[in-house]
Short mmCIF file of N, CA and C in Angstrom, two decimals:
data_model
loop_
_atom_site.label_atom_id
_atom_site.label_comp_id
_atom_site.label_asym_id
_atom_site.label_seq_id
_atom_site.Cartn_x
_atom_site.Cartn_y
_atom_site.Cartn_z
N UNK A 1 21.44 -2.78 -9.19
CA UNK A 1 20.75 -2.73 -7.92
C UNK A 1 19.30 -2.33 -8.13
N UNK A 2 18.41 -2.93 -7.36
CA UNK A 2 17.01 -2.56 -7.38
C UNK A 2 16.84 -1.15 -6.85
N UNK A 3 15.99 -0.37 -7.52
CA UNK A 3 15.65 0.97 -7.05
C UNK A 3 14.14 1.06 -6.92
N UNK A 4 13.68 1.36 -5.71
CA UNK A 4 12.26 1.53 -5.47
C UNK A 4 11.98 3.03 -5.34
N UNK A 5 11.11 3.52 -6.20
CA UNK A 5 10.72 4.93 -6.19
C UNK A 5 9.38 5.06 -5.50
N UNK A 6 9.28 6.04 -4.62
CA UNK A 6 8.00 6.25 -3.95
C UNK A 6 8.09 7.38 -2.96
N UNK A 7 7.12 7.44 -2.07
CA UNK A 7 7.14 8.42 -0.99
C UNK A 7 7.03 7.69 0.33
N UNK A 8 7.50 8.33 1.37
CA UNK A 8 7.50 7.68 2.69
C UNK A 8 6.09 7.57 3.27
N UNK A 9 5.13 8.32 2.74
CA UNK A 9 3.79 8.30 3.30
C UNK A 9 2.83 7.37 2.56
N UNK A 10 3.19 6.87 1.39
CA UNK A 10 2.29 6.01 0.62
C UNK A 10 2.20 4.61 1.21
N UNK A 11 0.98 4.12 1.48
CA UNK A 11 0.85 2.75 1.99
C UNK A 11 1.28 1.70 0.96
N UNK A 12 1.13 2.03 -0.32
CA UNK A 12 1.54 1.10 -1.38
C UNK A 12 3.06 0.99 -1.46
N UNK A 13 3.73 2.08 -1.25
CA UNK A 13 5.19 2.08 -1.25
C UNK A 13 5.71 1.41 0.02
N UNK A 14 5.09 1.74 1.13
CA UNK A 14 5.57 1.21 2.41
C UNK A 14 5.53 -0.31 2.45
N UNK A 15 4.49 -0.90 1.91
CA UNK A 15 4.41 -2.37 1.92
C UNK A 15 5.61 -2.99 1.22
N UNK A 16 6.05 -2.37 0.13
CA UNK A 16 7.22 -2.89 -0.59
C UNK A 16 8.50 -2.61 0.16
N UNK A 17 8.59 -1.46 0.80
CA UNK A 17 9.78 -1.17 1.62
C UNK A 17 9.92 -2.20 2.74
N UNK A 18 8.80 -2.54 3.36
CA UNK A 18 8.84 -3.56 4.42
C UNK A 18 9.22 -4.91 3.82
N UNK A 19 8.62 -5.25 2.69
CA UNK A 19 8.90 -6.55 2.06
C UNK A 19 10.38 -6.65 1.65
N UNK A 20 10.96 -5.54 1.24
CA UNK A 20 12.36 -5.52 0.79
C UNK A 20 13.35 -5.24 1.93
N UNK A 21 12.89 -5.25 3.15
CA UNK A 21 13.73 -4.86 4.29
C UNK A 21 15.06 -5.61 4.34
N UNK A 22 15.07 -6.87 3.95
CA UNK A 22 16.30 -7.68 4.01
C UNK A 22 16.89 -7.93 2.62
N UNK A 23 16.52 -7.10 1.66
CA UNK A 23 17.00 -7.23 0.28
C UNK A 23 17.77 -5.96 -0.08
N UNK A 24 18.92 -6.13 -0.71
CA UNK A 24 19.72 -4.97 -1.12
C UNK A 24 18.95 -4.18 -2.17
N UNK A 25 18.66 -2.94 -1.86
CA UNK A 25 17.96 -2.05 -2.79
C UNK A 25 18.18 -0.61 -2.36
N UNK A 26 17.82 0.30 -3.25
CA UNK A 26 17.91 1.72 -2.94
C UNK A 26 16.49 2.28 -3.00
N UNK A 27 16.14 3.04 -1.97
CA UNK A 27 14.84 3.70 -1.94
C UNK A 27 15.02 5.15 -2.33
N UNK A 28 14.28 5.57 -3.36
CA UNK A 28 14.32 6.96 -3.81
C UNK A 28 13.01 7.62 -3.40
N UNK A 29 13.11 8.51 -2.41
CA UNK A 29 11.93 9.19 -1.89
C UNK A 29 11.59 10.37 -2.78
N UNK A 30 10.40 10.34 -3.36
CA UNK A 30 9.95 11.41 -4.25
C UNK A 30 8.90 12.26 -3.54
N UNK A 31 8.98 13.53 -3.75
CA UNK A 31 7.91 14.44 -3.35
C UNK A 31 7.01 14.56 -4.58
N UNK A 32 6.01 13.70 -4.64
CA UNK A 32 5.30 13.47 -5.90
C UNK A 32 4.49 14.65 -6.42
N UNK A 33 4.33 15.69 -5.61
CA UNK A 33 3.61 16.86 -6.10
C UNK A 33 4.55 18.02 -6.41
N UNK A 34 5.86 17.80 -6.25
CA UNK A 34 6.82 18.84 -6.64
C UNK A 34 7.12 18.71 -8.13
N UNK A 35 7.40 19.81 -8.76
CA UNK A 35 7.62 19.83 -10.21
C UNK A 35 8.78 18.92 -10.63
N UNK A 36 9.91 19.01 -9.92
CA UNK A 36 11.08 18.20 -10.29
C UNK A 36 10.79 16.71 -10.20
N UNK A 37 10.16 16.29 -9.11
CA UNK A 37 9.90 14.86 -8.93
C UNK A 37 8.79 14.38 -9.85
N UNK A 38 7.86 15.25 -10.22
CA UNK A 38 6.84 14.86 -11.20
C UNK A 38 7.51 14.62 -12.57
N UNK A 39 8.57 15.35 -12.86
CA UNK A 39 9.29 15.13 -14.12
C UNK A 39 9.99 13.77 -14.11
N UNK A 40 10.54 13.38 -12.95
CA UNK A 40 11.14 12.05 -12.83
C UNK A 40 10.07 10.99 -13.06
N UNK A 41 8.92 11.17 -12.42
CA UNK A 41 7.81 10.23 -12.61
C UNK A 41 7.43 10.13 -14.09
N UNK A 42 7.25 11.28 -14.72
CA UNK A 42 6.82 11.29 -16.12
C UNK A 42 7.84 10.62 -17.04
N UNK A 43 9.12 10.80 -16.74
CA UNK A 43 10.18 10.22 -17.58
C UNK A 43 10.25 8.71 -17.45
N UNK A 44 9.90 8.19 -16.28
CA UNK A 44 10.07 6.76 -16.03
C UNK A 44 8.77 5.97 -16.03
N UNK A 45 7.65 6.65 -15.77
CA UNK A 45 6.40 5.92 -15.55
C UNK A 45 5.23 6.72 -16.11
N UNK A 46 4.70 6.30 -17.25
CA UNK A 46 3.60 7.05 -17.86
C UNK A 46 2.34 7.09 -17.01
N UNK A 47 2.19 6.20 -16.04
CA UNK A 47 1.00 6.26 -15.18
C UNK A 47 1.10 7.39 -14.18
N UNK A 48 2.33 7.93 -13.97
CA UNK A 48 2.58 9.03 -13.03
C UNK A 48 2.16 8.65 -11.61
N UNK A 49 2.33 7.36 -11.27
CA UNK A 49 1.95 6.89 -9.95
C UNK A 49 3.13 6.19 -9.30
N UNK A 50 3.07 6.14 -7.98
CA UNK A 50 4.07 5.38 -7.22
C UNK A 50 3.34 4.23 -6.54
N UNK A 51 4.09 3.17 -6.26
CA UNK A 51 5.52 2.96 -6.45
C UNK A 51 5.86 2.53 -7.86
N UNK A 52 7.16 2.59 -8.14
CA UNK A 52 7.71 1.97 -9.33
C UNK A 52 9.06 1.40 -8.95
N UNK A 53 9.42 0.33 -9.62
CA UNK A 53 10.67 -0.38 -9.33
C UNK A 53 11.52 -0.38 -10.58
N UNK A 54 12.80 -0.06 -10.41
CA UNK A 54 13.74 -0.08 -11.53
C UNK A 54 14.73 -1.21 -11.29
N UNK A 55 14.94 -2.00 -12.32
CA UNK A 55 15.88 -3.12 -12.24
C UNK A 55 16.59 -3.23 -13.58
N UNK A 56 17.74 -3.81 -13.54
CA UNK A 56 18.48 -4.04 -14.78
C UNK A 56 18.27 -5.49 -15.19
N UNK A 57 17.73 -5.68 -16.40
CA UNK A 57 17.47 -7.01 -16.92
C UNK A 57 18.21 -7.15 -18.24
N UNK A 58 19.13 -8.12 -18.27
CA UNK A 58 19.94 -8.34 -19.47
C UNK A 58 20.62 -7.06 -19.94
N UNK A 59 21.14 -6.29 -18.99
CA UNK A 59 21.88 -5.08 -19.33
C UNK A 59 21.01 -3.88 -19.65
N UNK A 60 19.70 -4.02 -19.57
CA UNK A 60 18.81 -2.91 -19.88
C UNK A 60 17.96 -2.54 -18.67
N UNK A 61 17.73 -1.24 -18.52
CA UNK A 61 16.89 -0.76 -17.43
C UNK A 61 15.44 -1.14 -17.70
N UNK A 62 14.81 -1.72 -16.69
CA UNK A 62 13.40 -2.10 -16.77
C UNK A 62 12.67 -1.43 -15.61
N UNK A 63 11.55 -0.78 -15.90
CA UNK A 63 10.75 -0.17 -14.85
C UNK A 63 9.44 -0.94 -14.74
N UNK A 64 9.12 -1.34 -13.51
CA UNK A 64 7.90 -2.09 -13.22
C UNK A 64 6.97 -1.16 -12.47
N UNK A 65 5.69 -1.13 -12.89
CA UNK A 65 4.70 -0.24 -12.29
C UNK A 65 3.75 -1.03 -11.38
N UNK A 66 3.18 -0.36 -10.39
CA UNK A 66 2.11 -0.86 -9.55
C UNK A 66 2.64 -1.82 -8.47
N UNK A 67 2.21 -1.59 -7.25
CA UNK A 67 2.73 -2.40 -6.13
C UNK A 67 2.45 -3.89 -6.29
N UNK A 68 1.29 -4.22 -6.80
CA UNK A 68 0.94 -5.65 -6.94
C UNK A 68 1.81 -6.31 -8.02
N UNK A 69 2.03 -5.61 -9.10
CA UNK A 69 2.87 -6.14 -10.17
C UNK A 69 4.33 -6.20 -9.71
N UNK A 70 4.75 -5.18 -8.98
CA UNK A 70 6.11 -5.18 -8.43
C UNK A 70 6.31 -6.37 -7.51
N UNK A 71 5.34 -6.63 -6.66
CA UNK A 71 5.44 -7.79 -5.76
C UNK A 71 5.56 -9.09 -6.56
N UNK A 72 4.75 -9.25 -7.60
CA UNK A 72 4.84 -10.46 -8.44
C UNK A 72 6.20 -10.56 -9.12
N UNK A 73 6.72 -9.42 -9.57
CA UNK A 73 8.04 -9.40 -10.19
C UNK A 73 9.10 -9.86 -9.19
N UNK A 74 9.05 -9.32 -7.97
CA UNK A 74 10.03 -9.69 -6.95
C UNK A 74 9.90 -11.16 -6.55
N UNK A 75 8.68 -11.65 -6.48
CA UNK A 75 8.44 -13.06 -6.17
C UNK A 75 9.12 -13.95 -7.22
N UNK A 76 8.97 -13.57 -8.47
CA UNK A 76 9.60 -14.33 -9.55
C UNK A 76 11.12 -14.19 -9.51
N UNK A 77 11.60 -12.99 -9.30
CA UNK A 77 13.04 -12.73 -9.29
C UNK A 77 13.76 -13.50 -8.20
N UNK A 78 13.15 -13.58 -7.02
CA UNK A 78 13.80 -14.22 -5.87
C UNK A 78 13.27 -15.61 -5.56
N UNK A 79 12.47 -16.17 -6.47
CA UNK A 79 11.91 -17.52 -6.30
C UNK A 79 11.16 -17.68 -4.99
N UNK A 80 10.42 -16.65 -4.60
CA UNK A 80 9.57 -16.73 -3.42
C UNK A 80 8.26 -17.44 -3.79
N UNK A 81 7.59 -18.02 -2.82
CA UNK A 81 6.30 -18.67 -3.12
C UNK A 81 5.28 -17.65 -3.62
N UNK A 82 4.48 -18.06 -4.58
CA UNK A 82 3.44 -17.17 -5.10
C UNK A 82 2.25 -17.19 -4.14
N UNK A 83 1.45 -16.14 -4.20
CA UNK A 83 0.26 -16.07 -3.36
C UNK A 83 -0.77 -17.09 -3.82
N UNK A 84 -1.49 -17.67 -2.87
CA UNK A 84 -2.60 -18.54 -3.25
C UNK A 84 -3.83 -17.68 -3.51
N UNK A 85 -4.93 -18.30 -3.94
CA UNK A 85 -6.10 -17.52 -4.32
C UNK A 85 -6.74 -16.82 -3.14
N UNK A 86 -6.69 -17.42 -1.96
CA UNK A 86 -7.21 -16.75 -0.77
C UNK A 86 -6.40 -15.48 -0.48
N UNK A 87 -5.08 -15.57 -0.60
CA UNK A 87 -4.24 -14.40 -0.37
C UNK A 87 -4.46 -13.33 -1.44
N UNK A 88 -4.67 -13.77 -2.68
CA UNK A 88 -4.98 -12.81 -3.75
C UNK A 88 -6.27 -12.06 -3.44
N UNK A 89 -7.27 -12.77 -2.93
CA UNK A 89 -8.53 -12.12 -2.54
C UNK A 89 -8.31 -11.17 -1.37
N UNK A 90 -7.47 -11.55 -0.43
CA UNK A 90 -7.15 -10.66 0.68
C UNK A 90 -6.56 -9.35 0.15
N UNK A 91 -5.62 -9.48 -0.78
CA UNK A 91 -5.02 -8.28 -1.37
C UNK A 91 -6.03 -7.43 -2.12
N UNK A 92 -6.96 -8.07 -2.81
CA UNK A 92 -7.99 -7.33 -3.53
C UNK A 92 -8.83 -6.51 -2.56
N UNK A 93 -9.19 -7.10 -1.43
CA UNK A 93 -9.95 -6.36 -0.42
C UNK A 93 -9.14 -5.18 0.10
N UNK A 94 -7.90 -5.43 0.47
CA UNK A 94 -7.03 -4.37 1.01
C UNK A 94 -6.85 -3.26 -0.01
N UNK A 95 -6.55 -3.63 -1.25
CA UNK A 95 -6.33 -2.62 -2.29
C UNK A 95 -7.60 -1.83 -2.60
N UNK A 96 -8.75 -2.49 -2.51
CA UNK A 96 -10.01 -1.80 -2.77
C UNK A 96 -10.25 -0.69 -1.75
N UNK A 97 -10.06 -1.00 -0.47
CA UNK A 97 -10.21 0.02 0.56
C UNK A 97 -9.15 1.11 0.40
N UNK A 98 -7.91 0.69 0.14
CA UNK A 98 -6.83 1.65 -0.06
C UNK A 98 -7.14 2.61 -1.20
N UNK A 99 -7.57 2.06 -2.34
CA UNK A 99 -7.85 2.89 -3.51
C UNK A 99 -8.94 3.92 -3.22
N UNK A 100 -10.02 3.48 -2.56
CA UNK A 100 -11.10 4.41 -2.24
C UNK A 100 -10.62 5.51 -1.30
N UNK A 101 -9.85 5.13 -0.29
CA UNK A 101 -9.34 6.12 0.66
C UNK A 101 -8.37 7.10 -0.01
N UNK A 102 -7.53 6.60 -0.92
CA UNK A 102 -6.60 7.48 -1.64
C UNK A 102 -7.38 8.51 -2.46
N UNK A 103 -8.41 8.04 -3.18
CA UNK A 103 -9.20 8.96 -4.00
C UNK A 103 -9.85 10.05 -3.14
N UNK A 104 -10.44 9.65 -2.01
CA UNK A 104 -11.09 10.63 -1.14
C UNK A 104 -10.05 11.56 -0.49
N UNK A 105 -8.87 11.02 -0.18
CA UNK A 105 -7.80 11.84 0.41
C UNK A 105 -7.34 12.91 -0.58
N UNK A 106 -7.15 12.52 -1.84
CA UNK A 106 -6.71 13.48 -2.86
C UNK A 106 -7.78 14.55 -3.08
N UNK A 107 -9.04 14.14 -3.13
CA UNK A 107 -10.11 15.12 -3.30
C UNK A 107 -10.16 16.08 -2.12
N UNK A 108 -9.99 15.56 -0.93
CA UNK A 108 -9.98 16.40 0.27
C UNK A 108 -8.83 17.40 0.23
N UNK A 109 -7.66 16.96 -0.23
CA UNK A 109 -6.51 17.85 -0.35
C UNK A 109 -6.66 18.84 -1.51
N UNK A 110 -7.68 18.61 -2.33
CA UNK A 110 -7.99 19.53 -3.43
C UNK A 110 -9.15 20.45 -3.05
N UNK A 111 -9.45 20.49 -1.74
CA UNK A 111 -10.55 21.30 -1.20
C UNK A 111 -11.92 20.89 -1.73
N UNK A 112 -12.07 19.61 -2.03
CA UNK A 112 -13.37 19.06 -2.40
C UNK A 112 -13.84 18.21 -1.23
N UNK A 113 -14.87 18.65 -0.57
CA UNK A 113 -15.34 17.98 0.64
C UNK A 113 -16.20 16.77 0.31
N UNK A 114 -16.02 15.74 1.12
CA UNK A 114 -16.80 14.51 0.95
C UNK A 114 -18.26 14.80 1.30
N UNK A 115 -19.09 14.80 0.29
CA UNK A 115 -20.52 15.05 0.47
C UNK A 115 -21.26 13.72 0.48
N UNK A 116 -21.87 13.42 1.61
CA UNK A 116 -22.57 12.14 1.80
C UNK A 116 -23.63 11.88 0.72
N UNK A 117 -24.18 12.96 0.16
CA UNK A 117 -25.25 12.80 -0.82
C UNK A 117 -24.75 12.55 -2.24
N UNK A 118 -23.46 12.76 -2.47
CA UNK A 118 -22.91 12.55 -3.81
C UNK A 118 -22.59 11.08 -4.01
N UNK A 119 -22.95 10.56 -5.17
CA UNK A 119 -22.79 9.14 -5.45
C UNK A 119 -21.35 8.67 -5.28
N UNK A 120 -20.39 9.44 -5.77
CA UNK A 120 -18.99 9.03 -5.68
C UNK A 120 -18.60 8.75 -4.23
N UNK A 121 -18.88 9.70 -3.36
CA UNK A 121 -18.48 9.55 -1.96
C UNK A 121 -19.28 8.45 -1.27
N UNK A 122 -20.54 8.35 -1.60
CA UNK A 122 -21.37 7.30 -1.01
C UNK A 122 -20.82 5.92 -1.35
N UNK A 123 -20.46 5.73 -2.61
CA UNK A 123 -19.92 4.43 -3.04
C UNK A 123 -18.58 4.13 -2.39
N UNK A 124 -17.71 5.14 -2.31
CA UNK A 124 -16.39 4.92 -1.71
C UNK A 124 -16.52 4.57 -0.24
N UNK A 125 -17.37 5.29 0.48
CA UNK A 125 -17.53 5.04 1.91
C UNK A 125 -18.17 3.67 2.17
N UNK A 126 -19.14 3.29 1.33
CA UNK A 126 -19.73 1.96 1.47
C UNK A 126 -18.67 0.88 1.26
N UNK A 127 -17.84 1.08 0.25
CA UNK A 127 -16.79 0.10 -0.04
C UNK A 127 -15.82 -0.01 1.14
N UNK A 128 -15.35 1.11 1.63
CA UNK A 128 -14.39 1.10 2.74
C UNK A 128 -15.01 0.44 3.97
N UNK A 129 -16.23 0.83 4.31
CA UNK A 129 -16.89 0.24 5.49
C UNK A 129 -17.03 -1.27 5.35
N UNK A 130 -17.54 -1.71 4.21
CA UNK A 130 -17.75 -3.13 3.99
C UNK A 130 -16.46 -3.93 4.01
N UNK A 131 -15.44 -3.39 3.37
CA UNK A 131 -14.15 -4.09 3.32
C UNK A 131 -13.52 -4.18 4.71
N UNK A 132 -13.55 -3.09 5.46
CA UNK A 132 -12.93 -3.12 6.79
C UNK A 132 -13.65 -4.08 7.73
N UNK A 133 -14.96 -4.16 7.63
CA UNK A 133 -15.70 -5.15 8.44
C UNK A 133 -15.28 -6.56 8.05
N UNK A 134 -15.17 -6.82 6.75
CA UNK A 134 -14.76 -8.14 6.27
C UNK A 134 -13.34 -8.47 6.74
N UNK A 135 -12.43 -7.52 6.62
CA UNK A 135 -11.05 -7.75 7.06
C UNK A 135 -10.98 -7.97 8.56
N UNK A 136 -11.79 -7.27 9.32
CA UNK A 136 -11.85 -7.45 10.76
C UNK A 136 -12.24 -8.90 11.09
N UNK A 137 -13.24 -9.42 10.37
CA UNK A 137 -13.68 -10.81 10.57
C UNK A 137 -12.58 -11.79 10.17
N UNK A 138 -11.86 -11.49 9.11
CA UNK A 138 -10.79 -12.37 8.65
C UNK A 138 -9.65 -12.42 9.66
N UNK A 139 -9.33 -11.27 10.26
CA UNK A 139 -8.30 -11.26 11.30
C UNK A 139 -8.76 -12.10 12.49
N UNK A 140 -10.04 -11.97 12.85
CA UNK A 140 -10.59 -12.75 13.96
C UNK A 140 -10.47 -14.25 13.71
N UNK A 141 -10.52 -14.64 12.44
CA UNK A 141 -10.40 -16.06 12.07
C UNK A 141 -8.96 -16.47 11.81
N UNK A 142 -8.01 -15.63 12.22
CA UNK A 142 -6.57 -15.92 12.12
C UNK A 142 -6.07 -16.01 10.68
N UNK A 143 -6.73 -15.34 9.75
CA UNK A 143 -6.32 -15.41 8.35
C UNK A 143 -5.11 -14.52 8.04
N UNK A 144 -4.71 -13.70 9.00
CA UNK A 144 -3.51 -12.87 8.83
C UNK A 144 -2.51 -13.15 9.94
N UNK A 145 -2.49 -14.40 10.40
CA UNK A 145 -1.64 -14.77 11.54
C UNK A 145 -0.16 -14.77 11.18
N UNK A 146 0.17 -15.06 9.92
CA UNK A 146 1.58 -15.06 9.48
C UNK A 146 1.95 -13.68 8.97
N UNK A 147 3.19 -13.27 9.22
CA UNK A 147 3.68 -11.98 8.73
C UNK A 147 4.16 -12.16 7.30
N UNK A 148 3.19 -12.29 6.39
CA UNK A 148 3.47 -12.46 4.97
C UNK A 148 3.07 -11.18 4.23
N UNK A 149 3.13 -11.21 2.90
CA UNK A 149 2.85 -9.99 2.15
C UNK A 149 1.43 -9.45 2.37
N UNK A 150 0.39 -10.29 2.34
CA UNK A 150 -0.94 -9.73 2.62
C UNK A 150 -1.04 -9.11 4.02
N UNK A 151 -0.41 -9.73 5.01
CA UNK A 151 -0.43 -9.16 6.36
C UNK A 151 0.29 -7.82 6.40
N UNK A 152 1.41 -7.72 5.70
CA UNK A 152 2.14 -6.45 5.61
C UNK A 152 1.25 -5.38 4.97
N UNK A 153 0.55 -5.76 3.89
CA UNK A 153 -0.33 -4.81 3.21
C UNK A 153 -1.47 -4.37 4.13
N UNK A 154 -2.02 -5.31 4.89
CA UNK A 154 -3.09 -4.97 5.83
C UNK A 154 -2.56 -4.01 6.89
N UNK A 155 -1.39 -4.29 7.42
CA UNK A 155 -0.80 -3.40 8.42
C UNK A 155 -0.64 -1.99 7.84
N UNK A 156 -0.11 -1.89 6.63
CA UNK A 156 0.12 -0.58 6.01
C UNK A 156 -1.18 0.18 5.79
N UNK A 157 -2.24 -0.54 5.44
CA UNK A 157 -3.55 0.09 5.28
C UNK A 157 -4.04 0.66 6.61
N UNK A 158 -4.04 -0.15 7.65
CA UNK A 158 -4.55 0.30 8.95
C UNK A 158 -3.71 1.46 9.47
N UNK A 159 -2.39 1.35 9.36
CA UNK A 159 -1.53 2.40 9.87
C UNK A 159 -1.72 3.70 9.10
N UNK A 160 -1.95 3.61 7.79
CA UNK A 160 -2.18 4.81 6.98
C UNK A 160 -3.50 5.46 7.37
N UNK A 161 -4.53 4.64 7.62
CA UNK A 161 -5.82 5.18 8.08
C UNK A 161 -5.62 5.94 9.38
N UNK A 162 -4.87 5.34 10.29
CA UNK A 162 -4.63 5.98 11.59
C UNK A 162 -3.76 7.24 11.43
N UNK A 163 -2.73 7.15 10.62
CA UNK A 163 -1.80 8.26 10.38
C UNK A 163 -2.52 9.47 9.79
N UNK A 164 -3.39 9.24 8.84
CA UNK A 164 -4.09 10.32 8.15
C UNK A 164 -5.49 10.61 8.73
N UNK A 165 -5.88 9.82 9.73
CA UNK A 165 -7.21 9.96 10.35
C UNK A 165 -8.30 9.92 9.27
N UNK A 166 -8.31 8.84 8.50
CA UNK A 166 -9.18 8.73 7.33
C UNK A 166 -10.51 8.03 7.59
N UNK A 167 -10.59 7.27 8.67
CA UNK A 167 -11.80 6.48 8.90
C UNK A 167 -11.95 6.21 10.38
N UNK A 168 -13.16 6.20 10.85
CA UNK A 168 -13.43 5.85 12.23
C UNK A 168 -13.28 4.34 12.40
N UNK A 169 -12.29 3.92 13.18
CA UNK A 169 -12.00 2.50 13.36
C UNK A 169 -12.72 1.91 14.58
N UNK A 170 -13.62 2.68 15.17
CA UNK A 170 -14.36 2.20 16.34
C UNK A 170 -15.11 0.92 16.00
N UNK A 171 -14.98 -0.07 16.85
CA UNK A 171 -15.66 -1.35 16.65
C UNK A 171 -14.85 -2.35 15.85
N UNK A 172 -13.80 -1.90 15.20
CA UNK A 172 -12.96 -2.80 14.40
C UNK A 172 -11.80 -3.29 15.28
N UNK A 173 -12.17 -3.93 16.36
CA UNK A 173 -11.21 -4.27 17.42
C UNK A 173 -10.14 -5.25 16.97
N UNK A 174 -10.49 -6.17 16.09
CA UNK A 174 -9.50 -7.14 15.62
C UNK A 174 -8.44 -6.47 14.76
N UNK A 175 -8.87 -5.52 13.92
CA UNK A 175 -7.90 -4.79 13.09
C UNK A 175 -6.98 -3.94 13.96
N UNK A 176 -7.55 -3.29 14.96
CA UNK A 176 -6.73 -2.46 15.84
C UNK A 176 -5.75 -3.31 16.66
N UNK A 177 -6.19 -4.48 17.10
CA UNK A 177 -5.29 -5.38 17.84
C UNK A 177 -4.19 -5.90 16.93
N UNK A 178 -4.54 -6.24 15.68
CA UNK A 178 -3.54 -6.68 14.69
C UNK A 178 -2.49 -5.58 14.48
N UNK A 179 -2.96 -4.35 14.37
CA UNK A 179 -2.05 -3.22 14.20
C UNK A 179 -1.11 -3.11 15.40
N UNK A 180 -1.67 -3.15 16.59
CA UNK A 180 -0.86 -3.03 17.80
C UNK A 180 0.15 -4.17 17.92
N UNK A 181 -0.26 -5.38 17.56
CA UNK A 181 0.62 -6.56 17.67
C UNK A 181 1.84 -6.46 16.77
N UNK A 182 1.73 -5.70 15.68
CA UNK A 182 2.83 -5.66 14.70
C UNK A 182 3.56 -4.32 14.65
N UNK A 183 3.13 -3.37 15.48
CA UNK A 183 3.66 -2.00 15.40
C UNK A 183 5.13 -1.88 15.76
N UNK A 184 5.67 -2.83 16.53
CA UNK A 184 7.06 -2.71 16.97
C UNK A 184 8.05 -3.54 16.15
N UNK A 185 7.57 -4.14 15.08
CA UNK A 185 8.51 -4.85 14.19
C UNK A 185 9.53 -3.85 13.66
N UNK A 186 10.78 -4.29 13.56
CA UNK A 186 11.84 -3.35 13.18
C UNK A 186 11.63 -2.73 11.80
N UNK A 187 11.13 -3.52 10.85
CA UNK A 187 10.90 -3.00 9.50
C UNK A 187 9.69 -2.05 9.47
N UNK A 188 8.79 -2.22 10.42
CA UNK A 188 7.63 -1.33 10.54
C UNK A 188 8.06 0.01 11.13
N UNK A 189 8.82 -0.03 12.20
CA UNK A 189 9.27 1.22 12.82
C UNK A 189 10.23 1.98 11.89
N UNK A 190 11.02 1.24 11.11
CA UNK A 190 11.98 1.88 10.20
C UNK A 190 11.30 2.60 9.05
N UNK A 191 10.05 2.22 8.73
CA UNK A 191 9.33 2.82 7.61
C UNK A 191 8.16 3.69 8.07
N UNK A 192 8.12 4.01 9.35
CA UNK A 192 7.00 4.78 9.90
C UNK A 192 6.95 6.15 9.21
N UNK A 193 5.81 6.49 8.58
CA UNK A 193 5.72 7.77 7.86
C UNK A 193 5.72 8.99 8.77
N UNK A 194 5.58 8.79 10.07
CA UNK A 194 5.54 9.91 11.01
C UNK A 194 6.94 10.45 11.30
N UNK A 195 7.97 9.71 10.88
CA UNK A 195 9.36 10.11 11.17
C UNK A 195 9.85 11.12 10.16
#
């Protein structure tokens, strides 16, 4: 059986939980900053990051790292269509904003305040702002009209921003409407990190 390791609050984990909603699998919720769960991470995944997927291949346990690689693995395993280059670019934009927000979130939780004058924070905020404006325009052009993997990833990004209050979404009306339009999907409500 497939085992997905992660936390209920990670946008990277949530996208895979939503994608796997109709696939038999076990979700193992880790408290990634607790000592016991960090030992599980260290034993199975040298990157010490979530998500990770465990599967049995030819009688041997195989662990796959990184949400994007896990998605490609699942696509291959279940003979799903591969992403086209436009969709790959959409994912790159989404992951870029996600990565910057995760880094700033971790620093904030480490009592390091985002200083506008520091190069690191300036670059991260520029990236997030630019990417969200681009994604807003893409939604306006109906590029996320289908509920496919990139759309799921976009939803998870927006919802995580809202959940953690990470960015001012004022003016990003298309992204907010996209979020509202998909908020009541059963797989979305079942994976809501607020529960």
